[in-house]
Coordinates of C-alpha atoms in Angstrom, one line a residue:
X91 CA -181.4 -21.8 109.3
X92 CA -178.9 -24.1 109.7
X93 CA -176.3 -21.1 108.7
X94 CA -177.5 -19.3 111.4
X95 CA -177.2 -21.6 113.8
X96 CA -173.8 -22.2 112.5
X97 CA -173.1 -18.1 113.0
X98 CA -174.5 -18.0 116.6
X99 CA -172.7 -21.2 117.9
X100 CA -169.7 -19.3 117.1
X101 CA -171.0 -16.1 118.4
X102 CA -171.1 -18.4 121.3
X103 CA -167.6 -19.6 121.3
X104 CA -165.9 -16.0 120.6
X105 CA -167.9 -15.7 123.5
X106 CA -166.8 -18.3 126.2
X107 CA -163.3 -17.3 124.9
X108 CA -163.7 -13.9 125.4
X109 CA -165.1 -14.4 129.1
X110 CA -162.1 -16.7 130.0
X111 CA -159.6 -14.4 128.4
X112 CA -161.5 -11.5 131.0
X113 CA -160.9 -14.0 133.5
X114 CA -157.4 -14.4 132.7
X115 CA -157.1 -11.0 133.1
X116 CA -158.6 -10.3 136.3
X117 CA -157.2 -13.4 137.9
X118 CA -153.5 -12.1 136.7
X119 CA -154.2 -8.5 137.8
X120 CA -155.2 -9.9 141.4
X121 CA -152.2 -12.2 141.5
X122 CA -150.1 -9.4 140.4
X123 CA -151.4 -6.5 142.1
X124 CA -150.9 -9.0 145.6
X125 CA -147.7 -8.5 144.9
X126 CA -147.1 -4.7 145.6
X127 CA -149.0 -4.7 149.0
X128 CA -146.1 -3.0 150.4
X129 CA -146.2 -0.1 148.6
X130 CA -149.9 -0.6 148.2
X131 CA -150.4 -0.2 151.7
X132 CA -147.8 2.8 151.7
X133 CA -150.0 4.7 149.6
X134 CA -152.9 4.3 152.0
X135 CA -150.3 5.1 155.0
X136 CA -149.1 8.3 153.5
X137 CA -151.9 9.9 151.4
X138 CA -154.1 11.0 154.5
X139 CA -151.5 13.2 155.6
X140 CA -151.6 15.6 152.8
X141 CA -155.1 16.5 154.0
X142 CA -153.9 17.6 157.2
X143 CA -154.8 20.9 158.3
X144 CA -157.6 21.9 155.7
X145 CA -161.0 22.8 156.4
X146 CA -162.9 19.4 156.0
X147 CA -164.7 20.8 152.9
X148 CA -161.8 20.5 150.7
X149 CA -160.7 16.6 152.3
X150 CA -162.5 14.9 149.7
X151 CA -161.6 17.4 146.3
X152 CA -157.8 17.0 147.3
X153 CA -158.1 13.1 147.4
X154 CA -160.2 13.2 144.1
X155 CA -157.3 15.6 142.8
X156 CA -154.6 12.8 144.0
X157 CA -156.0 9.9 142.8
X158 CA -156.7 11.4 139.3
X159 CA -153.1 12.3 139.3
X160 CA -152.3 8.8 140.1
X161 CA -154.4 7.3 137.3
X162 CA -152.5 9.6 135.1
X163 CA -149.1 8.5 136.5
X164 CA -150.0 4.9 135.9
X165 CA -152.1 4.8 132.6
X166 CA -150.4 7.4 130.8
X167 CA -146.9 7.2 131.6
X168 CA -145.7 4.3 133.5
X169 CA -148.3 1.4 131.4
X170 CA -146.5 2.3 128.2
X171 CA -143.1 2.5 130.1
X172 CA -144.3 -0.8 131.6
X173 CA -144.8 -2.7 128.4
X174 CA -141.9 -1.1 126.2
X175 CA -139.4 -2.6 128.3
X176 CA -141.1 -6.2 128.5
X177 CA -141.1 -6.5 124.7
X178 CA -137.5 -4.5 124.1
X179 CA -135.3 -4.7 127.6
X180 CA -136.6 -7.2 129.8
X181 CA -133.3 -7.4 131.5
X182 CA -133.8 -3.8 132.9
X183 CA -136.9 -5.2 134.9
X184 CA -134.8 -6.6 137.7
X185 CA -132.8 -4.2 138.3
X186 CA -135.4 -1.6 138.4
X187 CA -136.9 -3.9 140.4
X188 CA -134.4 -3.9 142.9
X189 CA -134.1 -0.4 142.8
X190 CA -137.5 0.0 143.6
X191 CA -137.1 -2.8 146.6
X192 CA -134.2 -0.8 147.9
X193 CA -136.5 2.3 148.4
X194 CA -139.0 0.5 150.2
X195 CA -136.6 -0.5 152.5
X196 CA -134.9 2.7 152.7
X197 CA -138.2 4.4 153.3
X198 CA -139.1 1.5 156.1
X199 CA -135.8 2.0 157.7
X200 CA -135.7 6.0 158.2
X201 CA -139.2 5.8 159.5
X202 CA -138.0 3.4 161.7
X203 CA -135.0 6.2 162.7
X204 CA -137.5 8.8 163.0
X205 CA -139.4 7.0 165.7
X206 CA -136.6 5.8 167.8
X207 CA -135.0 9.4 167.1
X208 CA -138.1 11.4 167.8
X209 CA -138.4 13.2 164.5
X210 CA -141.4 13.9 162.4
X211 CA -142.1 13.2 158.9
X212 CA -142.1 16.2 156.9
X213 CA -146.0 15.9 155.9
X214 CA -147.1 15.8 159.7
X215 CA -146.0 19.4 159.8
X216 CA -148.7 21.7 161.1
X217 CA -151.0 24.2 159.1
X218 CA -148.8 27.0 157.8
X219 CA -149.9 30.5 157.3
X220 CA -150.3 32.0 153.5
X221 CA -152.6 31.6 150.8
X222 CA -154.4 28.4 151.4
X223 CA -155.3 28.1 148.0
X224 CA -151.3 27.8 146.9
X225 CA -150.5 25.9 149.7
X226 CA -153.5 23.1 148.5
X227 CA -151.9 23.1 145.3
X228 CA -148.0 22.5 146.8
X229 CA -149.2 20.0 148.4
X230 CA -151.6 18.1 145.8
X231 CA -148.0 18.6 143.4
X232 CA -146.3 16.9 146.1
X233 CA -148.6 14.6 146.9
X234 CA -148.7 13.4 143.0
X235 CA -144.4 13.4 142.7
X236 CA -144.6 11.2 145.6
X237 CA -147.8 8.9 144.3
X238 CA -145.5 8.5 141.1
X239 CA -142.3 6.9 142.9
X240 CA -144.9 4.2 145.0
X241 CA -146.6 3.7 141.3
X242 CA -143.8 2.9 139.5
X243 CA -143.4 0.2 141.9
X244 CA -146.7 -1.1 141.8
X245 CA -146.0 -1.4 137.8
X246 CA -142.9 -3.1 137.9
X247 CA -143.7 -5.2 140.5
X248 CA -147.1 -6.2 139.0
X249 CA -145.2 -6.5 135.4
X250 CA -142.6 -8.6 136.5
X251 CA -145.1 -11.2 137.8
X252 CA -147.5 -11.6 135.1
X253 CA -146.4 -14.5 133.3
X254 CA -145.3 -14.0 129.5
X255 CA -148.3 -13.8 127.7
X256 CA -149.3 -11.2 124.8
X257 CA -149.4 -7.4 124.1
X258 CA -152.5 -7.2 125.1
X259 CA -152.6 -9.4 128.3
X260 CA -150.1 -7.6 129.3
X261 CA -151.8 -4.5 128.6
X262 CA -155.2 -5.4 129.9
X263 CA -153.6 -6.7 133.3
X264 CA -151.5 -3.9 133.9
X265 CA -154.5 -1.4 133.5
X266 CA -157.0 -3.4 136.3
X267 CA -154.1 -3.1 138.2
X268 CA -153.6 0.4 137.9
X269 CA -157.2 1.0 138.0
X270 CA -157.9 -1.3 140.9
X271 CA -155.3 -0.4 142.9
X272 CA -155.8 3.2 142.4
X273 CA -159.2 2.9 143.3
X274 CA -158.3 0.6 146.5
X275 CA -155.7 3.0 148.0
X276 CA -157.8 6.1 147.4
X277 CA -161.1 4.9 148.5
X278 CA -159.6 3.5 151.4
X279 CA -157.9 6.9 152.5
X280 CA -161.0 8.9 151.4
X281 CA -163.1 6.8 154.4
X282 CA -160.2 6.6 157.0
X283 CA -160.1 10.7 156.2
X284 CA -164.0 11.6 156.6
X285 CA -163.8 8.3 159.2
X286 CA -163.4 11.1 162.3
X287 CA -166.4 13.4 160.8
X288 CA -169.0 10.7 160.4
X289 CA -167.9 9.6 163.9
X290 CA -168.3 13.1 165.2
X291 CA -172.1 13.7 163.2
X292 CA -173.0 10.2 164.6
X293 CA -171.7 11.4 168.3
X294 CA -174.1 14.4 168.0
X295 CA -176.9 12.1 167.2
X296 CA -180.4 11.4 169.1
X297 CA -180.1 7.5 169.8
X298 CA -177.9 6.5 172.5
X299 CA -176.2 3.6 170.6
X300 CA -175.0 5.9 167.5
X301 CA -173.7 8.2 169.7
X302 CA -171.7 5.8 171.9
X303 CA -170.4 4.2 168.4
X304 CA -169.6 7.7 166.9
X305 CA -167.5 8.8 170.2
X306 CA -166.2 5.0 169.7
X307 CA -164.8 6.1 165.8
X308 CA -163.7 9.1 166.8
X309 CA -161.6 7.6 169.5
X310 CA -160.3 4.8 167.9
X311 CA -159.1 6.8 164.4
X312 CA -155.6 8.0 166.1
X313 CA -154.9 4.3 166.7
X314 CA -156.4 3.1 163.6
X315 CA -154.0 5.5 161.7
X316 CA -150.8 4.3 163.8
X317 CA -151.5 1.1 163.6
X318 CA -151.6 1.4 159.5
X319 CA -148.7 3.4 159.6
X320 CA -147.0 1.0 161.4
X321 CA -148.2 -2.0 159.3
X322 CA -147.2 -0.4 156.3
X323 CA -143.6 0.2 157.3
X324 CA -143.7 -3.5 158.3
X325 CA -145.1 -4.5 155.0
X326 CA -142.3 -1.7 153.1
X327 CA -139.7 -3.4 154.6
X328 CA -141.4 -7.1 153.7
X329 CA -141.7 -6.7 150.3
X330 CA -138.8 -4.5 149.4
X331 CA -136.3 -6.9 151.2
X332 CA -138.2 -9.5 149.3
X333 CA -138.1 -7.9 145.8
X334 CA -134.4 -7.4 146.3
X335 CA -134.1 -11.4 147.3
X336 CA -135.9 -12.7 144.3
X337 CA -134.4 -10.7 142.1
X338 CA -130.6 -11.2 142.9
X339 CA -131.5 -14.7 142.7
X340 CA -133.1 -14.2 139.1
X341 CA -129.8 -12.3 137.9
X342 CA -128.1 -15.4 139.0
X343 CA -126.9 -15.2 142.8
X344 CA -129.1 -17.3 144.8
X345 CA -127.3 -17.5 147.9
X346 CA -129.3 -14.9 149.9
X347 CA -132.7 -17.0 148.6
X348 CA -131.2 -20.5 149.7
X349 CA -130.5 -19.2 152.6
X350 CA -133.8 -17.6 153.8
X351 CA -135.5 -20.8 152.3
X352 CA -133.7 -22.9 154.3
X353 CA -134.3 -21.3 157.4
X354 CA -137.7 -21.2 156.6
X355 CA -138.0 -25.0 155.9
X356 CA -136.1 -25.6 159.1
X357 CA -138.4 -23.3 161.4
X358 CA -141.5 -24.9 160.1
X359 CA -140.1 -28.0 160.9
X360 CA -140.4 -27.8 163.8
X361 CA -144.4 -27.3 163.9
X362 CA -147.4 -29.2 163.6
X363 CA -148.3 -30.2 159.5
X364 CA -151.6 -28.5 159.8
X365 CA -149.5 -24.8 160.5
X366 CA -146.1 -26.0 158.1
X367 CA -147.1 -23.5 155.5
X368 CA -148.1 -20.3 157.6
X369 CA -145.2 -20.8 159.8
X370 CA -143.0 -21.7 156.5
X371 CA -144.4 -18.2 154.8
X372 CA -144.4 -15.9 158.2
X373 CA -140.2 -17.5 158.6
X374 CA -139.6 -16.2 154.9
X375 CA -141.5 -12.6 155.6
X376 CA -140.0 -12.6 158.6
X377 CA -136.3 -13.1 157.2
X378 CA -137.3 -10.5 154.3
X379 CA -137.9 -8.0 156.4
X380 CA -134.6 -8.6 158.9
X381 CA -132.7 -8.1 155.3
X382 CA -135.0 -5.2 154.1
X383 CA -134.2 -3.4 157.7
X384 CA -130.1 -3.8 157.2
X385 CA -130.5 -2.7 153.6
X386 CA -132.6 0.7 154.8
X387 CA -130.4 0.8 157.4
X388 CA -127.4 1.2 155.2
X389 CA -128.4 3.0 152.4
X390 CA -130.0 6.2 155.2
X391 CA -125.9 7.3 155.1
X392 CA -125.7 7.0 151.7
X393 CA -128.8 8.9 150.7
X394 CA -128.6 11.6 153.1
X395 CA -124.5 12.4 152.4
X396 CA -124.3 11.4 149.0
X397 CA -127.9 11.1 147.1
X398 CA -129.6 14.3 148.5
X399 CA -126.9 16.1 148.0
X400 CA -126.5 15.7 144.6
X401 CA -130.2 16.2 144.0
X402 CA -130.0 19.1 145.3
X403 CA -127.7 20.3 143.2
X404 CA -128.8 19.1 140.2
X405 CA -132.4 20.6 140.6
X406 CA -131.2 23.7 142.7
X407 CA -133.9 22.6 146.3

């Protein structure tokens, strides 16, 4: 008896350790996956456009498609990316960082041209005429290629702040995050897409107040979409000139990071205590952002003479 109770009372601690290591876990994927809202809410930004123009039977099989894809991108091919280079090249983790920053901001600054040029993102284009079929397919493909640039910077930013813990830490974190994130972007864009078609079945409906709030939906989704397209170019530009900050200062120039900080510290200031650290953090996004604009800003030139270009050779579209 008393060996038994021996056995379970360490049952019992494996037990409480295994239940704060899961905490651990999920506590680290949330911190870290808080991290990449930029190109989190990107993701949700984009995605709904791909669905544009097909019958409203096939809305929810092409998000299902994408979001698979995505999984794969992250689980199969960037989570083992991911953790190879924390244990044997941790010094490329900034720079991919940055790299990743700088096409958030790139991405946040020519959507910015577009609007004050007039032009229209290539995925707004309207319905064209062929083989539906194919074209669902070109643009699932498309939609996945695309998935896999804003994923790889959801993994490197969600790697690069998990502290340094184990293999498996790492590994556990990295796949909640993948997995909730994934789930997150997709579930989100498959109710803002059917968002308009439950509006519209509730507008045809017998009681007057589910019709007034269907007609309501329906009427509100064109500024619901704006308005996240709009937040997630401010967030792109956010996070992107912020990833590019922290890690210039972690290579070891800190000047741009003083900087902001110190304008941030001065601006709060200059407020009441109870709003010092809102008003200190909105300064500092605020700042980001400024920076992650003249960095989009001055890499559109680059990209469009030098970088696509060469692309184009290289792949031959």
């Amino acid at each position: 008896m008393s060996g038994l109770l021996a056995l379970l009372d360490d049952v019992a601690g494996i037990a409480k350790i295994a239940a704060a290591s899961i905490d651990d876990v999920a506590a680290q994927a949330l911190k870290a996956g808080s991290k990449a809202a930029g190109a989190v809410i990107d993701d949700t930004a984009v995605t709904p456009k791909y669905v544009q123009g097909f019958d409203a039977s096939r809305e929810l099989p092409i998000i299902w498609r994408i979001a698979r894809g995505s999984i794969i991108n992250k689980l199969v091919i960037l989570l083992p990316v991911g953790l190879a280079l924390s244990a044997f090249a941790p010094f490329l983790i900034p720079p991919l960082l940055m790299l990743g920053g700088a096409y958030l901001c790139f991405e946040g600054a020519e959507k910015i041209a577009h609007w004050l040029l007039g032009h229209h993102d290539e995925h707004t284009q309207a319905y064209e005429s062929g083989d539906p079929a194919q074209l669902e397919e070109d643009k699932i493909k498309g939609a996945i290629k695309t998935d896999f640039i804003l994923s790889a910077e959801i993994m490197t930013i969600a790697l690069a702040a998990i502290p340094e813990s184990g293999f498996w830490m790492e590994a556990s974190t990295l796949a909640l995050v993948a997995v909730g994130i994934t789930v997150a972007v997709y579930g989100s864009v498959a109710l803002i897409v059917k968002a308009d078609d439950v509006g519209l079945a509730m507008a045809r409906g017998r009681l007057i107040a589910t019709r007034a709030l269907g007609r309501g939906i329906v009427q509100a989704m064109p500024k619901v979409m704006k308005t996240l397209t709009i937040v997630g170019t401010a967030a792109m530009l956010w996070v992107g000139g912020s990833i590019i900050i922290h890690s210039v200062k972690d290579i070891g120039w800190s000047a741009p990071y003083a900087l902001i900080h110190d304008f941030a510290v001065a601006v709060a200031a200059r407020v009441p205590e109870g709003l010092y650290g809102f008003v200190g953090w909105f300064a500092t996004a605020l700042a980001d952002g400024v920076f992650g604009v003249a960095v989009g800003l001055a890499l559109i030139p680059v990209v469009s003479k030098v970088i696509a270009p060469a692309w184009k050779a290289v792949v031959g579209k």
